[in-house]
Tab-separated table of C-alpha atoms and ligand atoms in Angstrom:
chain	number	residue	atom	x	y	z
A	1	MET	CA	-3.393	7.261	27.281
A	2	HIS	CA	-4.116	10.473	25.482
A	3	GLU	CA	-7.884	10.621	25.398
A	4	TRP	CA	-8.085	14.047	23.758
A	5	SER	CA	-5.759	13.226	20.873
A	6	LEU	CA	-7.567	9.933	20.359
A	7	ALA	CA	-10.944	11.724	20.315
A	8	LEU	CA	-9.573	14.351	17.928
A	9	SER	CA	-8.284	11.853	15.378
A	10	LEU	CA	-11.512	9.875	15.689
A	11	VAL	CA	-13.703	12.936	15.045
A	12	GLN	CA	-11.486	14.232	12.201
A	13	THR	CA	-11.286	10.873	10.445
A	14	LEU	CA	-15.000	10.091	10.738
A	15	ASP	CA	-16.011	13.644	9.799
A	16	ARG	CA	-14.044	13.344	6.541
A	17	TRP	CA	-15.499	9.882	5.954
A	18	ALA	CA	-19.075	11.144	6.509
A	19	LEU	CA	-18.507	14.209	4.335
A	20	GLU	CA	-17.351	12.064	1.408
A	21	ARG	CA	-20.508	9.981	1.702
A	22	GLY	CA	-22.856	12.857	2.422
A	23	VAL	CA	-24.104	11.311	5.682
A	24	GLN	CA	-24.374	12.307	9.322
A	25	ILE	CA	-23.021	10.053	12.038
A	26	ARG	CA	-25.433	8.975	14.781
A	27	ARG	CA	-23.419	6.489	16.774
A	28	VAL	CA	-19.817	5.321	17.031
A	29	VAL	CA	-18.817	2.115	18.787
A	30	LEU	CA	-15.208	1.942	19.838
A	31	SER	CA	-13.479	-1.140	21.157
A	32	VAL	CA	-10.482	-0.763	23.466
A	33	PRO	CA	-8.322	-3.472	25.042
A	34	SER	CA	-8.596	-3.616	28.826
A	35	PRO	CA	-4.936	-2.884	29.709
A	36	ALA	CA	-5.117	0.367	27.711
A	37	GLN	CA	-6.074	2.219	30.894
A	38	LEU	CA	-8.184	4.610	28.921
A	39	ASP	CA	-10.387	6.916	30.931
A	40	VAL	CA	-13.737	6.428	29.206
A	41	SER	CA	-15.336	9.479	30.835
A	42	ILE	CA	-12.517	11.768	29.633
A	43	LEU	CA	-12.705	10.233	26.174
A	44	THR	CA	-16.481	10.779	26.018
A	45	GLU	CA	-16.133	14.351	27.256
A	46	ALA	CA	-13.447	15.059	24.638
A	47	PHE	CA	-15.562	13.454	21.921
A	48	ASP	CA	-18.656	15.466	22.876
A	49	SER	CA	-16.682	18.668	22.879
A	50	LEU	CA	-14.806	18.049	19.616
A	51	LYS	CA	-17.793	16.785	17.626
A	52	ARG	CA	-19.473	20.200	17.484
A	53	GLU	CA	-19.893	21.626	13.987
A	54	SER	CA	-18.905	18.344	12.407
A	55	ARG	CA	-20.905	15.530	10.849
A	56	LEU	CA	-20.715	13.842	14.233
A	57	GLU	CA	-22.572	16.609	16.026
A	58	GLY	CA	-25.515	14.387	16.939
A	59	ALA	CA	-23.414	11.287	17.484
A	60	ARG	CA	-23.200	9.198	20.623
A	61	LEU	CA	-19.944	7.477	21.518
A	62	GLU	CA	-20.022	3.983	22.979
A	63	VAL	CA	-16.863	2.430	24.336
A	64	LYS	CA	-16.608	-1.328	24.709
A	65	VAL	CA	-13.759	-2.761	26.723
A	66	ARG	CA	-12.591	-6.040	25.290
A	67	SER	CA	-10.320	-8.669	26.704
A	68	PRO	CA	-7.210	-8.848	24.540
A	69	ARG	CA	-5.629	-12.009	23.157
A	70	TYR	CA	-1.935	-12.798	23.178
A	71	ARG	CA	0.237	-15.098	21.108
A	72	CYS	CA	3.724	-16.384	21.769
A	73	ARG	CA	5.943	-16.120	18.688
A	74	ALA	CA	8.357	-18.668	20.120
A	75	CYS	CA	5.986	-21.604	20.704
A	76	GLY	CA	2.742	-20.438	19.128
A	77	TYR	CA	0.746	-20.667	22.357
A	78	GLU	CA	-2.315	-18.400	22.396
A	79	PHE	CA	-3.647	-17.102	25.658
A	80	GLY	CA	-6.016	-14.559	27.116
A	81	GLN	CA	-5.972	-11.821	29.679
A	82	GLU	CA	-6.683	-14.291	32.511
A	83	GLU	CA	-3.168	-15.734	32.069
A	84	VAL	CA	-1.606	-12.268	31.959
A	85	ASP	CA	-3.349	-10.824	35.025
A	86	PRO	CA	-1.285	-12.775	37.602
A	87	GLN	CA	1.900	-11.451	35.966
A	88	ILE	CA	0.527	-7.905	36.033
A	89	ARG	CA	-0.396	-8.310	39.702
A	90	ARG	CA	3.233	-9.316	40.388
A	91	LEU	CA	4.404	-6.165	38.577
A	92	VAL	CA	2.083	-4.021	40.656
A	93	GLY	CA	3.518	-5.718	43.745
A	94	GLN	CA	7.014	-4.912	42.554
A	95	TYR	CA	6.552	-1.360	41.292
A	96	GLY	CA	3.399	-0.161	43.037
A	97	GLU	CA	0.329	1.343	41.373
A	98	GLU	CA	2.400	3.367	38.899
A	99	TYR	CA	3.807	0.183	37.383
A	100	PRO	CA	5.225	0.665	33.869
A	101	LEU	CA	2.270	-0.752	31.926
A	102	HIS	CA	-0.137	1.623	33.540
A	103	LEU	CA	1.581	4.457	31.688
A	104	ILE	CA	2.684	2.707	28.503
A	105	PRO	CA	0.497	-0.303	27.639
A	106	GLU	CA	2.586	-0.862	24.483
A	107	LEU	CA	5.343	-2.104	26.780
A	108	LEU	CA	3.225	-5.079	27.747
A	109	PRO	CA	5.188	-7.685	25.762
A	110	THR	CA	8.338	-6.588	27.579
A	111	PHE	CA	6.838	-7.512	30.922
A	112	VAL	CA	4.643	-10.440	30.011
A	113	ARG	CA	6.071	-13.912	29.484
A	114	CYS	CA	4.522	-16.843	27.692
A	115	PRO	CA	2.784	-19.000	30.331
A	116	ARG	CA	3.952	-22.136	28.498
A	117	CYS	CA	7.593	-21.532	27.450
A	118	GLY	CA	8.537	-18.344	29.311
A	119	SER	CA	9.472	-16.363	26.181
A	120	HIS	CA	9.039	-12.591	26.081
A	121	ASP	CA	8.403	-12.702	22.352
A	122	ILE	CA	4.714	-12.002	22.772
A	123	GLU	CA	2.288	-10.490	20.308
A	124	ALA	CA	-0.552	-8.547	21.870
A	125	GLU	CA	-3.640	-7.237	20.187
A	126	LEU	CA	-3.792	-3.809	21.815
A	127	SER	CA	-5.178	-1.589	19.101
A	128	ILE	CA	-8.164	0.686	19.507
A	129	LYS	CA	-10.771	-0.171	16.881
A	130	VAL	CA	-13.869	1.432	15.487
A	131	GLU	CA	-16.328	-1.452	15.544
A	132	GLU	CA	-19.451	0.211	14.274
A	133	VAL	CA	-20.561	3.501	12.773
A	134	GLU	CA	-24.255	4.248	12.491
A	135	THR	CA	-25.182	6.885	9.953
A	136	ALA	CA	-28.287	8.780	8.942
B	201	ZN	ZN1	5.727	-19.660	24.326
């Protein structure tokens, strides 16, 4: 994951948003899916450095890690991370710590199969979301 480019687009987007509304931003809550392998400390450091001289200058970044949900397009089965973890552990066993998903979480559907029908046609909710913005 590219923490600095994520922090940059976050600061730029919210700065523009705050400018249009004439407000300052006090707090930003970000929600990231757990397989995103985002380094929260690097993200926070990037955010704190990039927020200077913007409407986010006094803002605190909070990062919440959420457990993603998956859906099989073939049979409609919906499942959670707990049914994906054993498959990921098998991948780690096969490829070692630098298994493909560690580097490119978007590849997850390629490696994960539906626990019910075995299809690879899996939808994953892996986006990074801004959950809350507190302004002053
Ligand atoms: Zn299925």
